[in-house]
mmCIF file of C-alpha atoms in Angstrom:
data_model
loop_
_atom_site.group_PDB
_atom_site.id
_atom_site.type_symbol
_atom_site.label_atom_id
_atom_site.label_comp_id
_atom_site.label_asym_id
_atom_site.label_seq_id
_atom_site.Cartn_x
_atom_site.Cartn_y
_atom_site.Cartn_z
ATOM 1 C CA UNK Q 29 25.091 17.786 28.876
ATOM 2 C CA UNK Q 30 24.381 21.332 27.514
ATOM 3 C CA UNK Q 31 21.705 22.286 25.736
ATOM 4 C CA UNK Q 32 23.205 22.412 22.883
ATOM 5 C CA UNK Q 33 24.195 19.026 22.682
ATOM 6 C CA UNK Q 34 20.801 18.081 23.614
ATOM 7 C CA UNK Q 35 19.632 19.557 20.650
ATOM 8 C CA UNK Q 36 22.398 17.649 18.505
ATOM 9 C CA UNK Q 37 21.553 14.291 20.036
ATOM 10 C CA UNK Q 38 18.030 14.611 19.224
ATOM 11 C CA UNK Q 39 18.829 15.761 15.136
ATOM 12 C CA UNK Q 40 20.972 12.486 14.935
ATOM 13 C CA UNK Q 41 18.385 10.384 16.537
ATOM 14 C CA UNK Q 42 15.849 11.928 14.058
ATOM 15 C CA UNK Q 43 18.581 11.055 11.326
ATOM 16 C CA UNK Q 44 19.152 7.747 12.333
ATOM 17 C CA UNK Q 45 15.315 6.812 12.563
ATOM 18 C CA UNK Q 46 14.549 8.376 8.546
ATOM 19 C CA UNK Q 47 17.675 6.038 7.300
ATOM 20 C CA UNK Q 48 16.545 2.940 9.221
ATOM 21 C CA UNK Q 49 12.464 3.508 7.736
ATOM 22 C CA UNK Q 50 14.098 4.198 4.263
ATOM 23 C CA UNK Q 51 15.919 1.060 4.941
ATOM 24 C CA UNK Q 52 12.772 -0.965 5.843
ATOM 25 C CA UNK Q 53 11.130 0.408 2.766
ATOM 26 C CA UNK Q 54 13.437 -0.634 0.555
ATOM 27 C CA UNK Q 55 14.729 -4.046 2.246
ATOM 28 C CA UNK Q 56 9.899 -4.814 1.688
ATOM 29 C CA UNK Q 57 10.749 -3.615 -1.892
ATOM 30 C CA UNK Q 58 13.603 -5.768 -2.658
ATOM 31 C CA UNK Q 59 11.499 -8.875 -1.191
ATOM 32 C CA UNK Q 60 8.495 -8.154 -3.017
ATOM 33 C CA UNK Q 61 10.018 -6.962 -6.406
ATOM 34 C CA UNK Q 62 9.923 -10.663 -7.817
ATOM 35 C CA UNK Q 63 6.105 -11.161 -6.701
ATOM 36 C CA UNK Q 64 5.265 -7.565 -8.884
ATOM 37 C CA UNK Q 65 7.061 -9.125 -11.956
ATOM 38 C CA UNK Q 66 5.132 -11.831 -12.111
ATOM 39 C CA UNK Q 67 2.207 -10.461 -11.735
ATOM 40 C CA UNK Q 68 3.057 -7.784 -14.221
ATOM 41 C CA UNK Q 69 4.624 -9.934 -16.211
ATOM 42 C CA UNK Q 70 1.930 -10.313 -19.737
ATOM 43 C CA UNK Q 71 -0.489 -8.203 -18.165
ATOM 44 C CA UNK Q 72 -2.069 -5.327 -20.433
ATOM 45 C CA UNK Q 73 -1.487 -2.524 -18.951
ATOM 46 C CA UNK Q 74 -4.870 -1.147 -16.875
ATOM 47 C CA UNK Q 75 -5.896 1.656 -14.575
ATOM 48 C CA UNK Q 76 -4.964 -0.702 -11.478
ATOM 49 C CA UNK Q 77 -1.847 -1.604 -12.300
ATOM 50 C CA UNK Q 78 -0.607 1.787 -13.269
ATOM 51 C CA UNK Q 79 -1.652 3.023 -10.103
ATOM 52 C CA UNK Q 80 0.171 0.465 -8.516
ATOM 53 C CA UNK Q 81 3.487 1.046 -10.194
ATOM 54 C CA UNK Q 82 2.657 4.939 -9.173
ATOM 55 C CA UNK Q 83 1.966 4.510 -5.705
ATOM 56 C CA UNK Q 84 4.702 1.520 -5.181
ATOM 57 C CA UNK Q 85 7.721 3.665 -6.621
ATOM 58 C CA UNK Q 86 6.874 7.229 -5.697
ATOM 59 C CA UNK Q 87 5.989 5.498 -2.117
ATOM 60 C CA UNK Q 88 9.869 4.781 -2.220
ATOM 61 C CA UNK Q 89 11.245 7.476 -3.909
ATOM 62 C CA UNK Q 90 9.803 9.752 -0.812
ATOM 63 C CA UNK Q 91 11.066 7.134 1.662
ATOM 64 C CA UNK Q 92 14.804 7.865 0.465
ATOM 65 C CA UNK Q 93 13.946 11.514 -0.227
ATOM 66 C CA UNK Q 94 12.700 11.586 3.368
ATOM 67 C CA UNK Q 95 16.153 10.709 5.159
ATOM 68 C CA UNK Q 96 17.914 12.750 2.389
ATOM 69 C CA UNK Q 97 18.305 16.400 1.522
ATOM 70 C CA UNK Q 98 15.123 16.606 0.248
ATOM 71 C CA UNK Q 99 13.593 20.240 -0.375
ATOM 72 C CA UNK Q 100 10.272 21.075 1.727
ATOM 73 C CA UNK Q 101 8.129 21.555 -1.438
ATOM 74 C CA UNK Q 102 9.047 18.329 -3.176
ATOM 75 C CA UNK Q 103 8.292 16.018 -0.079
ATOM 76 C CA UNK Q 104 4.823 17.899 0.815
ATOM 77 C CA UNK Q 105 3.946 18.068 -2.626
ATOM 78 C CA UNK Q 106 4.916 14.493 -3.526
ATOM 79 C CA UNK Q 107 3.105 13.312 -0.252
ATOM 80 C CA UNK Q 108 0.435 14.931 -1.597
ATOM 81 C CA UNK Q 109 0.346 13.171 -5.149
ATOM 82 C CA UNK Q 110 1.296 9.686 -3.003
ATOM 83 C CA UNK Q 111 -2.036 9.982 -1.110
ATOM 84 C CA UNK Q 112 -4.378 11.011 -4.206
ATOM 85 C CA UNK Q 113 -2.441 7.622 -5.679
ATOM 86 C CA UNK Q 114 -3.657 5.516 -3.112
ATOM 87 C CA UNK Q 115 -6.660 6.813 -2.270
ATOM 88 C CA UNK Q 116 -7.769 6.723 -6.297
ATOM 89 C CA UNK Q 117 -6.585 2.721 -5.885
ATOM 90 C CA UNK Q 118 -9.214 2.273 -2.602
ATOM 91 C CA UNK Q 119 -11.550 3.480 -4.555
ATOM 92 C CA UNK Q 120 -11.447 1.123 -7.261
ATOM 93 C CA UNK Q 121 -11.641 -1.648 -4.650
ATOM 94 C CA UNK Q 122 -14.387 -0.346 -2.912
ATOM 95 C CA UNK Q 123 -16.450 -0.033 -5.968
ATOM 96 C CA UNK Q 124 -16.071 -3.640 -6.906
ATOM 97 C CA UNK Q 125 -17.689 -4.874 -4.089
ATOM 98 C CA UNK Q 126 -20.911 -3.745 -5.170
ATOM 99 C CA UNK Q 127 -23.694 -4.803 -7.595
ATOM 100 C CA UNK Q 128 -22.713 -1.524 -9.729
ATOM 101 C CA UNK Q 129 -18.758 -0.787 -9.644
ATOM 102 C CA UNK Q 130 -19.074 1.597 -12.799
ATOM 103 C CA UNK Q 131 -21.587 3.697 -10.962
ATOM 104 C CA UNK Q 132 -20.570 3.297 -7.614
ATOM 105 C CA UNK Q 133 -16.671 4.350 -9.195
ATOM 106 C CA UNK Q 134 -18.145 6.905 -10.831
ATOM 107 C CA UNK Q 135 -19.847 8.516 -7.779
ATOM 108 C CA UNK Q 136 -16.876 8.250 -5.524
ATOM 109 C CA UNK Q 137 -14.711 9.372 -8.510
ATOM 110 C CA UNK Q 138 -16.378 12.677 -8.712
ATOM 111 C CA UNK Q 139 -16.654 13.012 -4.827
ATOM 112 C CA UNK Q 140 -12.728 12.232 -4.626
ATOM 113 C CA UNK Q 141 -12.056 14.717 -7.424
ATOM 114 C CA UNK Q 142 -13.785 17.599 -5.468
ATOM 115 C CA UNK Q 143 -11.740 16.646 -2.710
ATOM 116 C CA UNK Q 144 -8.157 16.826 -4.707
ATOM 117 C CA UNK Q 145 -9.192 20.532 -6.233
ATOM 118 C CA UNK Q 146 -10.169 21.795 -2.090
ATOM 119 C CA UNK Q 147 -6.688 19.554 -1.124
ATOM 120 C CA UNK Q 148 -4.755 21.541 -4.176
ATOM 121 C CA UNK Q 149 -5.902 25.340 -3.100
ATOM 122 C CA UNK Q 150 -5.568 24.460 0.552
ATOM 123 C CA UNK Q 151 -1.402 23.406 -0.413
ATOM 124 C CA UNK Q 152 -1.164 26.233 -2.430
ATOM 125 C CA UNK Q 153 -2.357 28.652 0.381
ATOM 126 C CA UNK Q 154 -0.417 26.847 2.850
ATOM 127 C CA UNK Q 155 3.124 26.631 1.073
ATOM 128 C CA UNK Q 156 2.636 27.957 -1.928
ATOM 129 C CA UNK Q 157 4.190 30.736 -3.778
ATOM 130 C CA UNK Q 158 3.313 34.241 -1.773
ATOM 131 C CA UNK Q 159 2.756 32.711 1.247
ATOM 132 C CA UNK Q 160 4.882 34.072 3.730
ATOM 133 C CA UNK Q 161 6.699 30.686 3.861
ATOM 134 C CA UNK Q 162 9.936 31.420 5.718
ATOM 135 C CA UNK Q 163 13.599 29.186 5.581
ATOM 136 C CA UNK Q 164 16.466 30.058 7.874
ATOM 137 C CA UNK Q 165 19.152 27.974 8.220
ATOM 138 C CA UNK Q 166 21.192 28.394 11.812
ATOM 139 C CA UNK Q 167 24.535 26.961 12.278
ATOM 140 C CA UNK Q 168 25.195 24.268 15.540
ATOM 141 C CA UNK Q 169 29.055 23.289 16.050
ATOM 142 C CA UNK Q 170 30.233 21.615 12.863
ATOM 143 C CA UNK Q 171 26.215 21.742 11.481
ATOM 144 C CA UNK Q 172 23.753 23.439 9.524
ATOM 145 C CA UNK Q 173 20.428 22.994 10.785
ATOM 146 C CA UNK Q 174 17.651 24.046 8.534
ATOM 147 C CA UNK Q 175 14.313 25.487 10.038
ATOM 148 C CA UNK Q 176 10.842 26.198 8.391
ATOM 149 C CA UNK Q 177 8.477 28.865 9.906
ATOM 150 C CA UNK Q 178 4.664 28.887 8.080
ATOM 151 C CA UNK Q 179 3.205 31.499 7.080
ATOM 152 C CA UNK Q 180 -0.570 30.342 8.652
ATOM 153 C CA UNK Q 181 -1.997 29.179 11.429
ATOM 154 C CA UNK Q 182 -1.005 25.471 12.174
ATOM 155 C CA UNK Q 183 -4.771 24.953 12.704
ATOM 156 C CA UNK Q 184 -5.531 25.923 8.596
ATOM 157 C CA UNK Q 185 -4.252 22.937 7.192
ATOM 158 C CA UNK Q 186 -6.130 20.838 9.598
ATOM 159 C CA UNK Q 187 -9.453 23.072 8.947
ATOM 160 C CA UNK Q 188 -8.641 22.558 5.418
ATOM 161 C CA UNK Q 189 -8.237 18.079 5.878
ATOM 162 C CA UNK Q 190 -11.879 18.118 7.224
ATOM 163 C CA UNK Q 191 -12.868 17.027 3.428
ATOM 164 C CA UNK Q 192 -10.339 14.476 2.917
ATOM 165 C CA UNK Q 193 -10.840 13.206 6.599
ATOM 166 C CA UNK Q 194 -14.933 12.623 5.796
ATOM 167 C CA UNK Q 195 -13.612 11.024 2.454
ATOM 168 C CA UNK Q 196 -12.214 8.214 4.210
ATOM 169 C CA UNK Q 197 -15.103 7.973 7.149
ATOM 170 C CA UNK Q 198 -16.982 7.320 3.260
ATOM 171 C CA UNK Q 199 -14.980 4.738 2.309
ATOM 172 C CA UNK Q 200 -14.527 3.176 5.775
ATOM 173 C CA UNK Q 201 -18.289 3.238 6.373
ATOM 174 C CA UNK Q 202 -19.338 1.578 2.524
ATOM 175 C CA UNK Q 203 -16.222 -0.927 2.957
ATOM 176 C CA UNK Q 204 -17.529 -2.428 6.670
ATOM 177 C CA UNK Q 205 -21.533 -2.244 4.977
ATOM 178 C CA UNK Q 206 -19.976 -4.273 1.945
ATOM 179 C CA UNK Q 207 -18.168 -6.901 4.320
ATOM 180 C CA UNK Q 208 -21.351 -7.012 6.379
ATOM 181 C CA UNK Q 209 -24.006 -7.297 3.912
ATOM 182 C CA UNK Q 210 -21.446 -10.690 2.136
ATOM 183 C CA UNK Q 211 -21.135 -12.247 5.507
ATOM 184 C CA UNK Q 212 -24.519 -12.544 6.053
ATOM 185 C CA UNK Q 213 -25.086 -13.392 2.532
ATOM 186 C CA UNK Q 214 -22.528 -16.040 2.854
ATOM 187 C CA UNK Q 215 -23.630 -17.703 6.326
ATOM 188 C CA UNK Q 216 -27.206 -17.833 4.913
ATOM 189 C CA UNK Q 217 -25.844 -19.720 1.648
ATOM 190 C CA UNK Q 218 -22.871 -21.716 3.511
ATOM 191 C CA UNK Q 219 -24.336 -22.063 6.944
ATOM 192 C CA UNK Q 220 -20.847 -20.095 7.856
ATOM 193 C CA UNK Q 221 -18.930 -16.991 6.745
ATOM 194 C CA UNK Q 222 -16.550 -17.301 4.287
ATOM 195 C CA UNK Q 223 -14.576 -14.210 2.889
ATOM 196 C CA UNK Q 224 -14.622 -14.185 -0.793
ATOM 197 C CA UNK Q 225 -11.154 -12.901 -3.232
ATOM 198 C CA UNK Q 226 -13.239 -9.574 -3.506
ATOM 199 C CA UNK Q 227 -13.427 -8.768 -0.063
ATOM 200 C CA UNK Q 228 -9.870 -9.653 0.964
ATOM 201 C CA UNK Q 229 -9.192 -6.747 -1.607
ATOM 202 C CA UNK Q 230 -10.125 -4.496 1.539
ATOM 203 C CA UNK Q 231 -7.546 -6.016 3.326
ATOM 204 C CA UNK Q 232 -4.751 -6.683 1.116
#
């Protein structure tokens, strides 16, 4: 096999594994899609559950995007926004597990939003406008293969996750203190622990 083949074999193998995770996406979508009508079915609308609908559709918009023709910018961008989305929704159910959610919301709110501004300038830098961000397209037998080449080091944009990475060692760290403190709560009370609907929020 030449080497150019090699390289063709590996693009369709790429190809064929974005189609079958779009599929998977959207086969959990279709099964679940009854269970989210219900349970937005005469609900006012709230914080939570339009976060939800955010995360849950623009979750499977990139899916499809993703073994697509989607453009560079849209899916790093939109991975982007899909992240803030979820991350804003941990939050929420991390703050209810303690004696003060509005303050405990509020802290990690502001904490989160510092985060998103560094996470916004870091993108911009990185593939932003004026960045030296190069596309080349190259053509292999009957294909066009489209390449990227950054303009920075590959090292900046993991420099510039150090804030989101000690983020989540916050909410990892208050979430297992939480789920400690209540199961020792709970085998004092109960003689034996017991996990209570606002801790299998963490894990739902």
């Amino acid at each position: 096999m030449s080497s150019l083949d090699a390289v063709l074999d590996s693009l369709q193998l790429l190809d064929y594994m974005s189609v079958a995770g779009a599929a998977a996406v959207c086969y959990d979508y279709i099964l679940t899609f009854s269970r989210e009508v219900s349970w937005l079915a005469g609900r006012s609308w709230s914080v939570m559950s339009m976060l939800f609908i955010a995360a849950r559709y623009l979750g499977l918009a990139l899916a499809i995007f993703l073994s697509g023709a989607a453009t560079f910018h849209i899916f790093m961008w939109g991975g982007l926004i899909y992240i803030f989305v979820t991350k804003a929704i941990m939050i929420l159910r991390v703050a209810v597990m303690f004696n003060h959610p509005k303050r405990t919301m509020y802290i990690l709110s502001f904490l989160y939003f510092l985060v998103v501004i560094e996470q916004f300038i870091m993108y911009f830098l990185w593939i932003g406008p004026h960045t030296d961000l190069i596309f080349s397209t190259a053509n292999l037998a009957d294909d066009t293969i489209c390449s990227i080449q950054l303009g920075r080091n590959v090292m900046f944009p993991i420099y510039g996750g150090i804030p989101v990475g000690l983020f989540d060692l916050l909410i990892l760290a208050l979430s297992l203190y939480r789920f400690a403190v209540h199961a020792v709560e709970t085998r004092k009370m109960l003689g034996r622990t017991k996990v209570n609907v606002y801790m299998r929020l963490l894990f739902e």
